[in-house]
């Protein structure tokens, strides 16, 4: 191996190590084996943002699951005729973007970098593959969605121009997730 190759190899290993460290800090992923962690680490894409950047926009089609490595991000609901409403602040070790990926709906809210933020993002197909091999992660994700949904629904309802259909109940959520990924259990 040439010096350049050895250097590139060392840089790559350091980068994968960094990703693994972050993945180990995500509660839902603690069920994964080293091999599975490594596979996800290989697939992640580094995504840095400056303070104030829009990371993902309400209403957009989803392509990525984001995991925060560093910094804080604000989840804001944007009503049609009012200013953005702060729903939550997310920090290192937390993820976002799971709702639209799992349900097939558009992005439910806008996520903005509150500080400089470093994320890694996993493409939808790889996320889907992970859920297919590890349905317990799909269930864990649905629990996270169920815990996040009430705050989102409260704001949505407060700013609804017309009473819309009731947002899906928790029991329905898992079946929608399973349908979206073709999971049968
Ligand atoms: P998604 O709908 O794909 O895009 C916006 C994201 O904001 C959403 O997925 C969740 O990850 C996140 N989000 C929405 N509501 C909340 C909440 N109440 N608490 C934390 N995160 C949320």
mmCIF file of C-alpha atoms in Angstrom, residues 24-155:
data_model
loop_
_atom_site.group_PDB
_atom_site.id
_atom_site.type_symbol
_atom_site.label_atom_id
_atom_site.label_comp_id
_atom_site.label_asym_id
_atom_site.label_seq_id
_atom_site.Cartn_x
_atom_site.Cartn_y
_atom_site.Cartn_z
ATOM 1 C CA UNK A 24 -23.999 3.677 19.626
ATOM 2 C CA UNK A 25 -25.501 6.773 21.211
ATOM 3 C CA UNK A 26 -28.881 6.212 19.567
ATOM 4 C CA UNK A 27 -31.109 4.265 21.987
ATOM 5 C CA UNK A 28 -33.093 2.479 19.304
ATOM 6 C CA UNK A 29 -29.972 1.082 17.662
ATOM 7 C CA UNK A 30 -28.586 -0.625 20.754
ATOM 8 C CA UNK A 31 -30.195 -3.896 19.562
ATOM 9 C CA UNK A 32 -27.936 -3.935 16.500
ATOM 10 C CA UNK A 33 -24.898 -6.196 16.205
ATOM 11 C CA UNK A 34 -21.434 -4.791 15.446
ATOM 12 C CA UNK A 35 -21.805 -6.044 11.896
ATOM 13 C CA UNK A 36 -25.155 -4.310 11.412
ATOM 14 C CA UNK A 37 -23.762 -1.116 12.965
ATOM 15 C CA UNK A 38 -20.827 -1.269 10.571
ATOM 16 C CA UNK A 39 -23.099 -1.692 7.587
ATOM 17 C CA UNK A 40 -25.164 1.333 8.552
ATOM 18 C CA UNK A 41 -22.030 3.346 9.311
ATOM 19 C CA UNK A 42 -20.798 2.659 5.762
ATOM 20 C CA UNK A 43 -24.071 3.916 4.307
ATOM 21 C CA UNK A 44 -24.352 7.162 6.260
ATOM 22 C CA UNK A 45 -23.758 10.480 4.585
ATOM 23 C CA UNK A 46 -22.218 13.407 6.435
ATOM 24 C CA UNK A 47 -24.570 16.412 6.451
ATOM 25 C CA UNK A 48 -23.328 19.598 8.194
ATOM 26 C CA UNK A 49 -25.526 22.695 8.557
ATOM 27 C CA UNK A 50 -24.885 26.266 9.686
ATOM 28 C CA UNK A 51 -27.057 27.947 12.327
ATOM 29 C CA UNK A 52 -30.348 28.995 10.725
ATOM 30 C CA UNK A 53 -30.205 26.514 7.842
ATOM 31 C CA UNK A 54 -33.403 24.674 6.965
ATOM 32 C CA UNK A 55 -32.489 20.996 7.199
ATOM 33 C CA UNK A 56 -35.814 19.672 6.022
ATOM 34 C CA UNK A 57 -38.980 21.490 5.013
ATOM 35 C CA UNK A 58 -42.585 20.810 5.999
ATOM 36 C CA UNK A 59 -44.561 19.415 3.069
ATOM 37 C CA UNK A 60 -41.551 18.001 1.222
ATOM 38 C CA UNK A 61 -41.235 14.400 0.139
ATOM 39 C CA UNK A 62 -38.880 12.466 2.425
ATOM 40 C CA UNK A 63 -35.639 10.846 1.324
ATOM 41 C CA UNK A 64 -33.540 10.759 4.494
ATOM 42 C CA UNK A 65 -33.479 9.872 8.159
ATOM 43 C CA UNK A 66 -31.282 12.348 10.032
ATOM 44 C CA UNK A 67 -29.265 11.583 13.151
ATOM 45 C CA UNK A 68 -27.777 14.492 15.090
ATOM 46 C CA UNK A 69 -24.107 14.127 15.940
ATOM 47 C CA UNK A 70 -23.527 17.642 17.228
ATOM 48 C CA UNK A 71 -25.637 20.729 17.935
ATOM 49 C CA UNK A 72 -29.347 21.425 18.285
ATOM 50 C CA UNK A 73 -32.198 21.579 15.808
ATOM 51 C CA UNK A 74 -35.658 23.090 16.170
ATOM 52 C CA UNK A 75 -38.782 21.361 14.939
ATOM 53 C CA UNK A 76 -41.241 24.012 13.768
ATOM 54 C CA UNK A 77 -44.766 23.611 12.504
ATOM 55 C CA UNK A 78 -45.597 26.174 9.838
ATOM 56 C CA UNK A 79 -49.315 27.045 9.801
ATOM 57 C CA UNK A 80 -50.682 28.394 6.532
ATOM 58 C CA UNK A 81 -51.576 31.822 7.881
ATOM 59 C CA UNK A 82 -49.425 32.264 10.967
ATOM 60 C CA UNK A 83 -45.770 32.344 11.974
ATOM 61 C CA UNK A 84 -43.835 29.120 12.596
ATOM 62 C CA UNK A 85 -44.573 27.383 15.899
ATOM 63 C CA UNK A 86 -41.787 25.747 17.895
ATOM 64 C CA UNK A 87 -42.688 22.150 18.686
ATOM 65 C CA UNK A 88 -39.488 20.656 20.000
ATOM 66 C CA UNK A 89 -35.718 20.972 20.169
ATOM 67 C CA UNK A 90 -33.631 17.952 19.223
ATOM 68 C CA UNK A 91 -30.064 17.231 20.300
ATOM 69 C CA UNK A 92 -27.119 14.876 19.716
ATOM 70 C CA UNK A 93 -28.175 11.223 19.740
ATOM 71 C CA UNK A 94 -31.687 12.040 18.559
ATOM 72 C CA UNK A 95 -33.015 11.465 15.063
ATOM 73 C CA UNK A 96 -35.655 13.103 12.933
ATOM 74 C CA UNK A 97 -37.348 12.546 9.606
ATOM 75 C CA UNK A 98 -38.691 9.157 10.663
ATOM 76 C CA UNK A 99 -42.364 10.186 10.431
ATOM 77 C CA UNK A 100 -42.564 10.868 6.701
ATOM 78 C CA UNK A 101 -40.254 7.972 5.868
ATOM 79 C CA UNK A 102 -42.316 5.524 7.854
ATOM 80 C CA UNK A 103 -45.802 6.691 7.038
ATOM 81 C CA UNK A 104 -45.281 7.818 3.448
ATOM 82 C CA UNK A 105 -46.740 11.235 4.317
ATOM 83 C CA UNK A 106 -44.989 14.514 3.467
ATOM 84 C CA UNK A 107 -42.652 16.058 6.064
ATOM 85 C CA UNK A 108 -44.827 16.981 9.045
ATOM 86 C CA UNK A 109 -42.731 19.964 10.128
ATOM 87 C CA UNK A 110 -39.705 22.060 9.213
ATOM 88 C CA UNK A 111 -36.445 21.323 11.006
ATOM 89 C CA UNK A 112 -34.018 24.237 11.372
ATOM 90 C CA UNK A 113 -30.454 24.268 12.719
ATOM 91 C CA UNK A 114 -30.603 26.168 16.040
ATOM 92 C CA UNK A 115 -26.804 26.055 16.314
ATOM 93 C CA UNK A 116 -24.284 24.798 13.804
ATOM 94 C CA UNK A 117 -25.367 21.186 13.422
ATOM 95 C CA UNK A 118 -23.586 18.074 12.258
ATOM 96 C CA UNK A 119 -25.854 15.278 11.128
ATOM 97 C CA UNK A 120 -25.404 12.003 9.414
ATOM 98 C CA UNK A 121 -28.234 10.923 7.190
ATOM 99 C CA UNK A 122 -29.376 7.514 6.089
ATOM 100 C CA UNK A 123 -31.177 7.137 2.766
ATOM 101 C CA UNK A 124 -34.740 5.845 2.788
ATOM 102 C CA UNK A 125 -33.871 2.574 1.049
ATOM 103 C CA UNK A 126 -31.189 1.682 3.590
ATOM 104 C CA UNK A 127 -33.572 2.611 6.404
ATOM 105 C CA UNK A 128 -36.211 0.403 4.844
ATOM 106 C CA UNK A 129 -33.681 -2.455 4.603
ATOM 107 C CA UNK A 130 -32.850 -2.018 8.280
ATOM 108 C CA UNK A 131 -36.518 -2.196 9.244
ATOM 109 C CA UNK A 132 -37.081 -5.260 7.141
ATOM 110 C CA UNK A 133 -34.301 -7.149 8.894
ATOM 111 C CA UNK A 134 -35.124 -5.628 12.305
ATOM 112 C CA UNK A 135 -38.899 -5.169 12.698
ATOM 113 C CA UNK A 136 -38.324 -4.353 16.383
ATOM 114 C CA UNK A 137 -36.725 -1.100 15.244
ATOM 115 C CA UNK A 138 -39.884 -0.330 13.241
ATOM 116 C CA UNK A 139 -41.868 -0.867 16.442
ATOM 117 C CA UNK A 140 -39.459 1.312 18.408
ATOM 118 C CA UNK A 141 -39.770 4.007 15.753
ATOM 119 C CA UNK A 142 -43.552 3.827 15.926
ATOM 120 C CA UNK A 143 -43.323 4.343 19.700
ATOM 121 C CA UNK A 144 -41.148 7.414 19.142
ATOM 122 C CA UNK A 145 -43.640 8.727 16.593
ATOM 123 C CA UNK A 146 -46.505 8.120 19.027
ATOM 124 C CA UNK A 147 -44.669 10.062 21.715
ATOM 125 C CA UNK A 148 -43.886 12.953 19.352
ATOM 126 C CA UNK A 149 -47.239 13.131 17.648
ATOM 127 C CA UNK A 150 -49.374 14.686 20.417
ATOM 128 C CA UNK A 151 -47.327 17.919 20.513
ATOM 129 C CA UNK A 152 -47.470 18.160 16.736
ATOM 130 C CA UNK A 153 -51.209 17.414 16.614
ATOM 131 C CA UNK A 154 -51.958 19.987 19.315
ATOM 132 C CA UNK A 155 -50.360 22.756 17.256
#
